Coordinates of C-alpha atoms in Angstrom, one line a residue:
M570 CA -46.3 23.5 17.5
N571 CA -47.5 21.7 14.4
A572 CA -45.3 18.9 12.9
A573 CA -43.6 19.7 9.6
P574 CA -45.3 17.8 6.8
Q575 CA -43.7 14.4 6.1
S576 CA -41.8 14.6 2.9
E577 CA -39.4 12.4 0.9
T578 CA -37.9 15.4 -0.9
W579 CA -34.7 15.3 1.2
E580 CA -34.5 11.5 0.9
T581 CA -33.8 11.9 -2.9
L582 CA -30.8 14.2 -2.5
G583 CA -28.3 11.5 -2.0
T584 CA -29.2 9.8 -5.2
L585 CA -27.9 12.6 -7.4
E586 CA -24.4 12.7 -8.8
T587 CA -21.7 14.8 -7.2
L588 CA -20.1 17.9 -8.6
N589 CA -18.6 15.7 -11.3
A590 CA -22.0 15.2 -13.0
P591 CA -23.4 16.0 -16.4
P592 CA -25.0 19.5 -16.7
A593 CA -28.5 18.2 -16.6
A594 CA -27.9 16.3 -13.3
R595 CA -26.3 19.4 -11.8
R596 CA -29.2 21.6 -12.7
A597 CA -31.6 19.0 -11.2
R598 CA -29.5 18.9 -8.1
D599 CA -29.5 22.7 -7.7
A600 CA -33.2 22.9 -8.3
L601 CA -34.0 20.1 -5.8
A602 CA -31.8 21.7 -3.2
D603 CA -33.4 25.1 -3.8
G604 CA -36.9 23.6 -3.6
L605 CA -36.2 21.8 -0.4
A606 CA -34.7 24.9 1.2
R607 CA -37.7 27.0 0.2
Q608 CA -40.2 24.3 1.4
I609 CA -38.5 24.2 4.8
G610 CA -38.6 28.0 4.9
R611 CA -42.3 28.0 4.3
W612 CA -42.9 25.4 7.1
A613 CA -40.8 27.6 9.4
R614 CA -42.7 30.7 8.5
A615 CA -46.0 28.9 9.1
Q616 CA -44.8 28.2 12.6
G617 CA -44.1 31.8 13.4
S618 CA -40.4 32.2 12.5
E619 CA -39.2 35.8 11.8
S620 CA -38.4 36.6 8.2
A621 CA -34.7 37.3 9.0
D622 CA -34.4 33.9 10.7
V623 CA -36.1 32.2 7.8
R624 CA -33.6 33.7 5.4
V625 CA -30.8 32.3 7.5
L626 CA -32.5 28.9 7.7
V627 CA -33.1 28.7 3.9
Q628 CA -29.5 29.5 3.1
A629 CA -28.3 26.9 5.6
V630 CA -30.6 24.2 4.2
Q631 CA -29.6 24.9 0.6
K632 CA -25.9 24.6 1.5
L633 CA -26.6 21.4 3.4
A634 CA -28.6 19.9 0.6
L635 CA -25.9 20.7 -2.0
A636 CA -23.3 19.2 0.4
A637 CA -25.3 16.0 0.5
C638 CA -25.2 15.9 -3.3
D639 CA -21.5 16.2 -3.1
G640 CA -21.3 13.2 -0.8
H641 CA -21.3 14.8 2.6
V642 CA -23.5 13.2 5.3
C643 CA -23.6 16.4 7.4
L644 CA -21.9 19.8 7.6
P645 CA -20.2 21.5 10.5
L646 CA -22.0 24.7 11.4
A647 CA -18.8 26.7 10.7
R648 CA -19.1 25.6 7.0
L649 CA -22.6 27.1 6.7
G650 CA -21.3 30.6 6.2
S651 CA -22.4 32.1 9.4
A652 CA -19.9 34.2 11.4
D653 CA -21.8 33.5 14.6
V654 CA -22.2 29.7 15.2
A655 CA -24.1 30.3 18.4
E656 CA -26.6 32.5 16.6
L657 CA -27.0 30.0 13.9
R658 CA -27.8 27.3 16.5
R659 CA -30.4 29.6 18.0
V660 CA -32.0 30.1 14.5
L661 CA -32.0 26.4 13.6
L662 CA -33.4 25.2 16.9
G663 CA -35.9 28.0 17.2
S664 CA -37.3 27.5 13.7
G665 CA -39.1 24.3 14.6
M666 CA -37.3 22.6 11.7
A667 CA -34.3 21.3 13.6
I668 CA -34.0 19.4 16.8
A669 CA -31.0 18.5 18.9
A670 CA -29.8 14.9 18.6
D671 CA -30.0 14.3 22.3
S672 CA -33.6 15.7 22.6
K673 CA -36.2 13.3 24.0
L674 CA -38.6 14.7 21.4
L675 CA -36.4 13.5 18.4
P676 CA -38.5 10.4 17.6
A677 CA -41.8 12.2 18.1
R678 CA -42.2 13.8 14.7
A679 CA -40.6 14.2 11.2
W680 CA -38.1 16.9 12.0
P681 CA -36.4 17.6 8.6
L682 CA -33.1 18.7 10.3
V683 CA -31.0 17.3 13.2
L684 CA -28.3 19.3 15.0
D685 CA -25.8 16.9 16.6
G686 CA -23.2 19.0 18.5
E687 CA -21.7 21.2 15.8
R688 CA -22.9 19.0 12.9
L689 CA -26.1 19.7 11.0
Y690 CA -27.8 16.8 9.2
L691 CA -30.7 16.2 6.9
R692 CA -32.9 13.9 9.1
V693 CA -32.6 11.0 6.6
Y694 CA -28.8 10.9 6.9
F695 CA -28.8 11.3 10.6
D696 CA -31.1 8.3 10.9
L697 CA -29.0 6.2 8.5
E698 CA -25.8 7.1 10.3
T699 CA -27.1 6.3 13.7
R700 CA -28.6 3.1 12.5
L701 CA -25.4 1.9 10.9
A702 CA -23.3 2.9 13.9
R703 CA -25.7 1.0 16.2
A704 CA -25.4 -2.2 14.0
L705 CA -21.6 -1.9 14.0
R706 CA -21.4 -1.4 17.7
A707 CA -23.5 -4.5 18.2
L708 CA -21.0 -6.5 16.1
A709 CA -18.2 -4.9 18.0
A710 CA -19.7 -6.0 21.4
D711 CA -19.7 -9.5 20.0
F712 CA -16.0 -9.4 19.4
A713 CA -15.1 -9.2 23.0
T714 CA -16.4 -12.6 24.0
D715 CA -15.7 -16.0 22.5
V716 CA -18.7 -17.9 21.2
D717 CA -19.2 -21.3 22.7
D718 CA -19.7 -23.1 19.4
D719 CA -16.6 -21.6 17.7
P720 CA -13.7 -24.0 17.0
D721 CA -11.0 -23.9 19.7
D722 CA -7.7 -22.2 19.0
D723 CA -5.7 -25.4 18.4
L724 CA -7.9 -26.2 15.5
I725 CA -7.8 -22.6 14.2
R726 CA -4.0 -22.5 14.4
A727 CA -3.7 -25.8 12.5
A728 CA -6.1 -24.6 9.7
L729 CA -4.2 -21.3 9.4
D730 CA -0.9 -23.1 9.1
V731 CA -2.1 -25.1 6.2
C732 CA -3.0 -22.0 4.2
F733 CA -0.1 -19.8 5.6
P734 CA 3.0 -21.8 6.4
P735 CA 4.7 -20.5 9.6
R736 CA 7.4 -17.9 9.4
P737 CA 9.5 -18.4 12.5
G738 CA 11.3 -15.3 13.7
G739 CA 10.0 -13.1 10.8
P740 CA 7.7 -10.1 10.6
P741 CA 4.0 -10.7 10.9
D742 CA 2.2 -12.3 8.0
W743 CA -0.6 -9.7 7.9
Q744 CA -2.7 -11.8 5.5
K745 CA -2.6 -14.6 8.1
V746 CA -3.4 -12.1 10.9
A747 CA -6.4 -10.8 8.9
A748 CA -7.7 -14.4 8.3
A749 CA -7.2 -15.2 12.0
L750 CA -9.1 -12.1 13.0
A751 CA -12.0 -13.1 10.8
L752 CA -12.1 -16.6 12.2
T753 CA -12.3 -15.4 15.8
Q754 CA -14.9 -12.5 15.5
R755 CA -17.8 -11.2 13.6
L756 CA -16.5 -8.2 11.8
T757 CA -13.2 -7.8 10.0
I758 CA -12.1 -4.8 7.8
V759 CA -9.1 -5.3 5.5
S760 CA -7.7 -2.3 3.7
G761 CA -4.9 -2.6 1.2
G762 CA -3.8 -1.3 -2.2
P763 CA -3.8 -3.3 -5.4
G764 CA -1.9 -6.6 -5.2
T765 CA -1.6 -6.6 -1.4
G766 CA -3.3 -10.0 -1.2
K767 CA -6.9 -9.1 -0.1
T768 CA -8.4 -11.8 -2.3
T769 CA -5.7 -14.3 -1.3
T770 CA -6.6 -13.6 2.4
V771 CA -10.3 -14.2 1.7
A772 CA -9.6 -17.4 -0.2
A773 CA -7.5 -18.7 2.8
L774 CA -10.2 -17.5 5.3
I775 CA -12.9 -19.4 3.4
A776 CA -10.7 -22.5 3.1
C777 CA -10.0 -22.4 6.9
L778 CA -13.7 -21.8 7.7
L779 CA -14.9 -24.6 5.5
A780 CA -12.3 -27.0 7.0
L781 CA -13.4 -26.1 10.5
E782 CA -17.2 -25.7 9.8
P783 CA -18.0 -27.5 6.5
G784 CA -21.7 -26.4 6.5
T785 CA -20.8 -22.7 6.5
R786 CA -23.0 -20.7 4.1
I787 CA -20.9 -18.1 2.3
A788 CA -21.9 -15.2 0.0
L789 CA -19.6 -13.0 -2.0
A790 CA -20.7 -9.5 -3.2
A791 CA -19.4 -6.1 -4.4
P792 CA -21.0 -2.8 -5.2
T793 CA -20.7 -3.2 -9.0
G794 CA -21.1 -6.1 -11.4
K795 CA -17.6 -5.7 -12.6
A796 CA -16.1 -5.8 -9.1
A797 CA -18.3 -8.8 -8.3
A798 CA -17.0 -10.6 -11.4
R799 CA -13.4 -9.8 -10.5
L800 CA -13.9 -11.2 -7.0
R801 CA -15.4 -14.4 -8.3
E802 CA -12.6 -14.9 -10.9
A803 CA -9.9 -14.1 -8.4
L804 CA -11.3 -16.5 -5.8
A805 CA -11.6 -19.2 -8.4
A806 CA -7.9 -18.7 -9.4
R807 CA -6.7 -18.8 -5.8
A808 CA -8.9 -21.9 -5.2
R809 CA -6.9 -24.1 -7.6
D810 CA -4.4 -24.8 -4.8
L811 CA -7.0 -25.8 -2.2
P812 CA -8.1 -29.4 -1.4
E813 CA -10.8 -30.6 -3.7
A814 CA -13.3 -31.2 -0.8
V815 CA -12.9 -27.5 0.1
R816 CA -12.9 -26.3 -3.5
L817 CA -16.2 -28.0 -4.2
R818 CA -17.9 -26.1 -1.4
L819 CA -16.7 -22.6 -2.5
P820 CA -19.4 -20.1 -3.6
A821 CA -19.7 -20.3 -7.4
E822 CA -21.2 -16.8 -7.8
A823 CA -20.5 -13.3 -6.6
Y824 CA -23.4 -10.8 -6.5
T825 CA -23.8 -7.1 -6.7
V826 CA -24.9 -5.8 -3.3
H827 CA -28.2 -4.7 -4.7
R828 CA -28.9 -8.1 -6.3
L829 CA -27.9 -9.8 -3.0
L830 CA -30.3 -7.7 -1.0
G831 CA -33.0 -8.1 -3.6
P832 CA -34.2 -4.8 -5.0
T833 CA -37.8 -3.9 -5.0
S834 CA -39.9 -1.4 -7.0
T835 CA -39.4 1.1 -4.1
P836 CA -36.0 2.9 -4.4
G837 CA -33.9 2.2 -1.4
R838 CA -36.0 -0.7 -0.2
F839 CA -34.9 -4.4 -0.4
R840 CA -36.5 -7.8 0.1
H841 CA -33.8 -8.6 2.7
D842 CA -33.8 -6.5 5.8
A843 CA -33.9 -6.9 9.6
A844 CA -37.2 -8.8 9.4
H845 CA -36.0 -11.0 6.5
P846 CA -32.3 -11.5 6.9
L847 CA -30.0 -13.0 4.4
A848 CA -29.5 -16.8 4.6
L849 CA -25.7 -16.9 5.2
D850 CA -23.0 -17.4 7.8
L851 CA -20.2 -15.4 6.2
L852 CA -20.6 -12.4 3.9
V853 CA -17.6 -11.0 2.0
I854 CA -17.9 -7.6 0.4
D855 CA -15.1 -6.5 -2.0
E856 CA -14.4 -2.9 -3.1
A857 CA -16.2 -1.8 0.0
S858 CA -14.9 1.8 -0.5
M859 CA -17.8 2.2 -2.9
L860 CA -20.4 1.5 -0.2
D861 CA -22.4 4.6 0.5
L862 CA -24.1 5.3 3.8
A863 CA -27.6 4.1 2.7
L864 CA -26.3 0.9 1.1
A865 CA -24.1 0.1 4.1
A866 CA -27.0 0.6 6.5
A867 CA -29.2 -1.7 4.4
L868 CA -26.5 -4.3 4.3
L869 CA -26.0 -4.4 8.1
D870 CA -29.8 -4.5 8.6
A871 CA -30.0 -7.7 6.5
L872 CA -27.0 -9.4 8.2
P873 CA -28.2 -12.3 10.3
T874 CA -27.4 -12.5 14.0
R875 CA -24.1 -14.5 14.5
A876 CA -23.0 -14.1 10.8
R877 CA -19.5 -12.9 10.0
L878 CA -18.9 -9.8 7.8
V879 CA -15.6 -9.2 6.0
L880 CA -15.2 -5.8 4.2
L881 CA -12.3 -5.6 1.7
G882 CA -11.2 -2.3 0.2
D883 CA -8.6 0.4 -0.2
K884 CA -8.9 3.3 2.2
D885 CA -6.9 5.6 -0.2
Q886 CA -9.4 5.2 -3.0
L887 CA -12.3 7.5 -3.9
S888 CA -15.3 7.1 -1.7
A889 CA -18.8 6.3 -3.0
V890 CA -20.5 8.7 -5.4
E891 CA -23.4 9.0 -3.1
A892 CA -23.4 10.3 0.5
G893 CA -20.9 8.8 2.9
A894 CA -17.3 7.5 3.1
V895 CA -18.1 4.5 5.2
F896 CA -15.1 2.3 4.5
A897 CA -12.7 5.3 4.8
D898 CA -14.3 6.1 8.2
L899 CA -14.0 2.5 9.4
S900 CA -10.5 1.8 8.2
A901 CA -8.8 5.2 8.9
G902 CA -6.8 3.7 11.7
W903 CA -6.0 0.4 13.3
R904 CA -5.1 -0.9 16.7
L905 CA -5.2 -4.2 18.5
A906 CA -5.8 -4.4 22.3
A907 CA -3.3 -6.4 24.3
A908 CA -5.6 -9.3 24.8
R909 CA -6.6 -9.5 21.1
A910 CA -2.9 -9.1 20.0
T911 CA -1.8 -11.9 22.4
R912 CA -4.4 -14.3 21.0
L913 CA -3.6 -13.5 17.4
A914 CA 0.1 -13.9 18.1
A915 CA -0.6 -17.4 19.5
L916 CA -2.7 -18.3 16.4
T917 CA -0.3 -16.9 13.8
G918 CA 3.2 -17.1 15.3
A919 CA 3.6 -13.3 14.9
P920 CA 5.5 -11.3 17.5
V921 CA 2.9 -9.8 19.9
E922 CA 4.8 -6.5 20.1
A923 CA 4.5 -6.0 16.3
L924 CA 0.8 -6.7 16.4
M925 CA 0.3 -4.0 19.0
H926 CA 2.2 -1.3 17.1
G927 CA -1.0 0.2 15.5
S928 CA -1.3 3.4 13.4
S929 CA -0.9 7.0 14.2
E930 CA -4.5 7.6 13.3
P931 CA -7.1 6.8 15.9
A932 CA -8.9 3.5 15.4
T933 CA -12.6 3.8 14.8
L934 CA -13.2 0.1 15.5
P935 CA -10.3 -1.3 17.6
D936 CA -9.6 -5.0 17.1
C937 CA -11.4 -5.0 13.8
V938 CA -9.1 -3.5 11.2
V939 CA -6.0 -4.8 9.4
W940 CA -3.9 -2.9 6.8
L941 CA -2.1 -4.9 4.1
T942 CA 0.8 -2.8 2.8
E943 CA 3.1 -5.2 0.9
S944 CA 2.2 -5.3 -2.8
H945 CA 2.7 -8.6 -4.5
R946 CA 1.6 -7.2 -7.9
F947 CA 4.1 -4.3 -8.1
R948 CA 7.8 -4.5 -7.1
A949 CA 8.8 -2.1 -4.4
D950 CA 10.7 -0.1 -7.1
S951 CA 8.1 -0.5 -9.9
G952 CA 6.9 2.6 -11.6
I953 CA 3.2 2.1 -10.8
G954 CA 3.9 1.1 -7.2
R955 CA 6.2 4.0 -6.5
L956 CA 3.9 6.5 -8.2
A957 CA 0.9 5.3 -6.3
R958 CA 2.8 5.8 -3.0
D959 CA 3.9 9.3 -4.0
I960 CA 0.3 10.3 -4.9
G961 CA -1.1 8.7 -1.8
A962 CA 1.3 10.7 0.4
G963 CA 0.5 13.9 -1.5
E964 CA 4.0 14.2 -2.9
G965 CA 3.0 15.8 -6.1
A966 CA 6.5 17.2 -7.0
A967 CA 8.2 13.9 -6.5
A968 CA 5.5 12.0 -8.5
L969 CA 5.8 14.5 -11.4
A970 CA 9.6 14.3 -11.4
R971 CA 9.3 10.5 -11.5
L972 CA 6.9 10.7 -14.4
R973 CA 9.0 13.1 -16.4
A974 CA 12.2 11.1 -15.8
R975 CA 10.7 8.2 -17.9
T976 CA 12.7 5.6 -16.1
D977 CA 10.1 2.9 -16.1
P978 CA 8.4 1.6 -19.2
A979 CA 5.2 0.8 -17.2
V980 CA 4.6 4.5 -16.7
T981 CA 4.3 7.1 -19.6
W982 CA 3.8 10.8 -19.2
I983 CA 2.5 12.9 -22.1
E984 CA 2.9 16.6 -21.3
D985 CA -0.2 18.6 -22.4
E986 CA -0.3 22.3 -21.9
Q987 CA -3.1 23.1 -24.4
D988 CA -6.6 24.2 -23.5
A989 CA -8.5 22.5 -26.2
A990 CA -6.8 20.3 -28.8
L991 CA -5.3 17.1 -27.5
P992 CA -1.6 16.4 -28.3
P993 CA -1.2 13.9 -31.2
A994 CA 0.7 11.6 -28.9
A995 CA -2.4 11.2 -26.7
L996 CA -4.7 10.5 -29.6
A997 CA -2.2 7.9 -30.9
A998 CA -2.0 6.2 -27.5
M999 CA -5.8 6.0 -27.3
A1000 CA -6.0 4.5 -30.8
A1001 CA -3.2 2.0 -30.0
G1002 CA -4.8 1.0 -26.7
Y1003 CA -8.0 -0.1 -28.5
G1004 CA -6.1 -1.7 -31.4
A1005 CA -6.6 -5.2 -30.1
C1006 CA -10.3 -4.7 -29.7
F1007 CA -10.7 -3.3 -33.2
A1008 CA -8.7 -6.3 -34.5
A1009 CA -10.9 -8.7 -32.6
L1010 CA -14.0 -7.1 -34.1
Q1011 CA -12.7 -7.4 -37.6
E1012 CA -11.5 -11.0 -37.2
M1013 CA -14.0 -13.5 -38.7
R1014 CA -13.7 -17.1 -37.5
K1015 CA -15.4 -19.8 -39.4
N1016 CA -18.6 -21.1 -37.7
E1017 CA -17.8 -19.1 -34.5
P1018 CA -20.9 -19.1 -32.2
P1019 CA -22.1 -15.6 -31.4
E1020 CA -21.4 -16.1 -27.6
A1021 CA -17.8 -17.1 -28.4
R1022 CA -17.3 -14.1 -30.5
A1023 CA -18.8 -11.8 -27.8
A1024 CA -16.4 -13.4 -25.2
R1025 CA -13.4 -12.8 -27.5
V1026 CA -14.2 -9.2 -28.3
L1027 CA -15.1 -8.3 -24.7
Q1028 CA -11.9 -9.8 -23.5
A1029 CA -9.9 -7.7 -26.0
F1030 CA -11.9 -4.6 -25.0
E1031 CA -11.3 -5.0 -21.3
R1032 CA -7.6 -4.9 -21.7
F1033 CA -7.5 -1.1 -22.1
R1034 CA -9.5 1.9 -20.9
V1035 CA -9.4 5.7 -21.2
L1036 CA -10.2 7.4 -17.9
V1037 CA -11.3 11.0 -17.5
A1038 CA -11.8 13.2 -14.4
V1039 CA -14.7 15.3 -15.6
H1040 CA -17.8 15.1 -17.8
D1041 CA -17.6 18.4 -19.7
G1042 CA -15.1 20.2 -22.0
P1043 CA -12.7 18.9 -24.6
R1044 CA -11.1 16.5 -22.0
G1045 CA -14.4 15.4 -20.6
L1046 CA -16.3 12.2 -20.9
A1047 CA -18.7 13.2 -23.7
A1048 CA -16.0 14.7 -25.9
I1049 CA -13.6 11.8 -25.6
N1050 CA -16.3 9.2 -26.2
A1051 CA -17.4 11.1 -29.3
R1052 CA -13.8 11.3 -30.5
L1053 CA -13.1 7.6 -29.9
T1054 CA -16.5 6.7 -31.5
Q1055 CA -15.5 8.5 -34.7
H1056 CA -12.1 6.8 -34.7
A1057 CA -13.6 3.4 -34.1
R1058 CA -16.1 3.7 -36.9
A1059 CA -13.4 4.8 -39.3
A1060 CA -11.1 1.9 -38.2
L1061 CA -13.9 -0.6 -38.6
G1062 CA -14.9 0.8 -42.0
L1063 CA -18.5 1.6 -40.9
A1064 CA -20.8 3.9 -42.8
A1065 CA -22.7 6.8 -41.2
P1066 CA -24.8 5.3 -38.5
A1067 CA -28.6 5.0 -39.0
G1068 CA -29.1 5.0 -35.2
P1069 CA -27.3 5.1 -31.8
F1070 CA -26.3 1.4 -32.0
W1071 CA -23.6 0.0 -34.3
P1072 CA -21.4 -3.0 -34.4
G1073 CA -18.5 -2.6 -31.9
R1074 CA -20.1 0.1 -29.8
P1075 CA -19.2 -0.6 -26.1
L1076 CA -21.8 0.4 -23.5
I1077 CA -21.9 1.0 -19.8
V1078 CA -25.2 0.6 -17.9
L1079 CA -25.9 3.7 -15.7
K1080 CA -28.9 2.5 -13.7
N1081 CA -29.8 -0.6 -11.8
D1082 CA -32.6 -2.5 -13.6
P1083 CA -33.8 -5.7 -11.9
V1084 CA -36.0 -6.6 -14.9
T1085 CA -33.1 -7.1 -17.2
K1086 CA -30.8 -8.0 -14.4
L1087 CA -28.4 -5.3 -15.5
F1088 CA -26.8 -3.1 -12.9
N1089 CA -24.9 0.2 -12.7
G1090 CA -21.4 -0.3 -14.1
D1091 CA -22.1 -3.4 -16.2
I1092 CA -20.2 -3.3 -19.5
G1093 CA -21.5 -4.8 -22.8
I1094 CA -20.8 -4.5 -26.5
C1095 CA -23.0 -4.4 -29.6
L1096 CA -22.4 -7.2 -32.1
P1097 CA -24.4 -8.4 -35.1
D1098 CA -26.0 -11.9 -35.1
P1099 CA -25.4 -14.1 -38.2
D1100 CA -28.5 -12.5 -39.7
G1101 CA -27.2 -9.0 -39.1
T1102 CA -29.5 -8.2 -36.1
L1103 CA -27.7 -6.1 -33.5
R1104 CA -27.7 -7.3 -30.0
V1105 CA -25.8 -6.2 -26.9
W1106 CA -23.7 -8.9 -25.2
F1107 CA -22.9 -8.8 -21.4
P1108 CA -20.9 -11.2 -19.3
T1109 CA -22.9 -13.1 -16.7
A1110 CA -22.0 -14.0 -13.1
D1111 CA -21.2 -17.6 -14.0
G1112 CA -18.6 -16.5 -16.6
A1113 CA -20.9 -17.0 -19.7
H1114 CA -22.4 -14.2 -21.8
R1115 CA -26.0 -13.2 -22.7
A1116 CA -27.5 -11.0 -25.3
L1117 CA -30.2 -8.4 -25.1
S1118 CA -32.0 -6.3 -27.7
P1119 CA -30.7 -2.7 -27.6
Q1120 CA -34.3 -1.5 -27.0
R1121 CA -34.4 -3.3 -23.7
L1122 CA -31.4 -1.6 -22.2
P1123 CA -31.8 0.7 -19.2
E1124 CA -30.1 4.1 -19.2
H1125 CA -26.6 3.7 -20.7
D1126 CA -23.7 5.5 -22.4
T1127 CA -20.7 4.7 -24.6
A1128 CA -17.8 3.2 -22.7
F1129 CA -14.6 3.9 -24.6
A1130 CA -13.9 6.4 -21.9
L1131 CA -15.1 6.2 -18.3
T1132 CA -15.0 8.7 -15.4
V1133 CA -12.6 7.5 -12.7
H1134 CA -15.5 7.1 -10.4
K1135 CA -17.2 4.7 -12.9
S1136 CA -13.9 2.7 -13.2
Q1137 CA -13.8 1.7 -9.5
G1138 CA -14.0 -2.0 -9.1
S1139 CA -12.4 -2.6 -12.5
E1140 CA -8.9 -3.6 -13.5
F1141 CA -7.4 -3.2 -16.9
A1142 CA -4.0 -4.3 -18.2
E1143 CA -3.4 -0.7 -19.5
V1144 CA -5.0 2.6 -18.6
L1145 CA -4.7 6.1 -20.1
L1146 CA -5.7 8.9 -17.7
L1147 CA -6.6 12.2 -19.3
L1148 CA -6.4 15.1 -16.9
P1149 CA -8.5 18.3 -17.3
A1150 CA -6.7 21.3 -18.8
R1151 CA -7.1 23.3 -15.5
T1152 CA -7.4 22.4 -11.8
V1153 CA -10.9 21.5 -10.8
R1154 CA -12.4 20.6 -7.5
V1155 CA -12.9 16.9 -8.3
L1156 CA -9.2 16.4 -9.1
S1157 CA -7.7 15.0 -5.9
R1158 CA -5.0 12.6 -4.8
E1159 CA -7.8 10.0 -4.2
L1160 CA -9.0 10.4 -7.8
L1161 CA -5.4 10.1 -9.2
Y1162 CA -4.6 7.1 -7.0
T1163 CA -7.8 5.4 -8.0
A1164 CA -7.2 5.9 -11.7
L1165 CA -3.5 4.8 -11.5
T1166 CA -4.3 1.6 -9.6
R1167 CA -6.9 0.5 -12.2
A1168 CA -3.8 -0.5 -14.3
A1169 CA -2.2 -3.9 -13.7
Q1170 CA 0.7 -3.5 -16.2
R1171 CA 1.0 0.0 -17.8
V1172 CA -0.4 3.5 -17.3
T1173 CA -0.2 6.6 -19.5
I1174 CA -1.0 10.0 -18.0
V1175 CA -1.8 12.9 -20.2
G1176 CA -1.9 16.4 -18.6
N1177 CA -0.3 19.6 -17.5
G1178 CA 2.3 19.1 -14.9
A1179 CA 1.1 21.9 -12.7
V1180 CA -2.5 20.5 -12.8
F1181 CA -1.2 17.0 -11.8
A1182 CA 0.9 18.3 -8.9
A1183 CA -2.0 20.4 -7.7
G1184 CA -4.3 17.4 -7.7
C1185 CA -1.9 15.4 -5.6
A1186 CA -2.0 18.2 -3.0
V1187 CA -5.8 18.1 -2.6
R1188 CA -7.3 15.6 -0.3
S1189 CA -10.9 14.6 -0.7
E1190 CA -13.1 15.5 2.3
R1191 CA -16.3 13.9 3.3
F1192 CA -18.1 15.3 6.4
S1193 CA -19.6 12.5 8.6
G1194 CA -20.1 11.7 12.2
L1195 CA -19.7 7.9 11.9
G1196 CA -16.2 7.8 13.2
G1197 CA -17.2 9.8 16.3
R1198 CA -20.2 7.6 17.0
L1199 CA -17.9 4.5 16.9
G1200 CA -15.3 6.0 19.2
G1201 CA -12.8 7.3 16.6
G1202 CA -13.0 11.0 17.6

């Protein structure tokens, strides 16, 4: 039987946006899925498959490819529309296009499809998932044994007590437990909502590690530039209380994951890989819920032997736009074995019984995961904190009742039962939210350097953001950005634009561009130089700002409004979330939770009550086999 032609067609599927994509991207996705299915059908026909079987194969591949575009790594056979799963298995395996995962022939040729039990994969995703699982298992095997050159427990305990004063007789200090876990093993996964102390934990971990091993090489990274900047700023703020000798050795920069790995001209290929690992001893990745399968696999490939990896994130947030839900799979449950719990109890002073309690969900990686649940940002009875808990638990009716009760000034609900026109209160709230930014743009300061003005305006702009769930329609991204652009130009007294760039236009970068060192999610703003020349100013990793000509920018869009997906990794003092007029597939509790928790001080939600409650009831689902490969079922 001849091998199917090698093709990269299916490798591009995961790079397209999900269902919540602009119409052009959705059309491209549909065309690519259809083209892939037809090509695989032609290969099967050339190898003698019957016409009826080819039709079944083509339909299955098309559904699988579309599922990949929606973020799924694989699909259960039962989701492929066939009433007879056994017959579907026969067709797939008999076509010459799919091979069983346990077949000895798997590595021998470029099979486009892999059937692993009841899960069907595009080959590229099967290879990525098994590669990532293999790397994680290797790290897990390293957990079970102490390393000869690691500090002894007396020194670790003393270092921890400096950063986390003992609490005799109290409940476990889970931040201290997480830091202790990271000091005694190679992989630590910390999941927690906003304000639960993930960054505080990392600052203490780094301080302890530098006190114990002063030469430790540390790198900080996050999937987006905004998240990386927040990590760097938060760590710098926490570091003020550290000894000067430790503070001077802290990393001064945080990278995007792409920039850390070193992008090349070949999509998906990086300068750092297994043959050219990163030069570091500890790697901290913040906002790890945004890591897709391919990026996570590349990251683990580039991790040096013996290096520590700490993943920080929130398991209840949206997963990556592209295929995979890596962080959610890894942090879905937690449990510490008796031996590990006993050691951690001795290091932290926590009751060993409390450390062994675990979660009701099975642990994918036992001894590696800690959940932080106590919020230090929101009081237990705060409006945002309670609303986030209700949404996370799927309690839509309770959350809606809380919104309508208007008992907390930090949370505002604007009822909106219209299909097209937005209620005046919503438009007024948007205009008020950007009022400080418009004032900063109009304020003229004598002899103010351009960089100082850019810093002042961007600081005002970053206080508030409008978030939307969808791209299309009167409540979609394009319509709201157009509406706010019109309002901004009127408020700033600007004449009709001569082109797409105008003073005060905020921009978000949509594609990674190593040439300009701009990355997906970076935010900038158009400002005139003293001679009137428009340039776009962006914050830099070291806290400064730099300007680029608008003509040099990679693909970008106006940034008055962002989709909730694009807002991940960001934090604003105030957020206004605009819901679609009707229930849509992308509206889920994870999307609502993610939007709500972008706000540090105040949130306004505009929508129909029934649509909001329905969204709380929907749980995002990503099909993947990663948990099963790691022992989580």
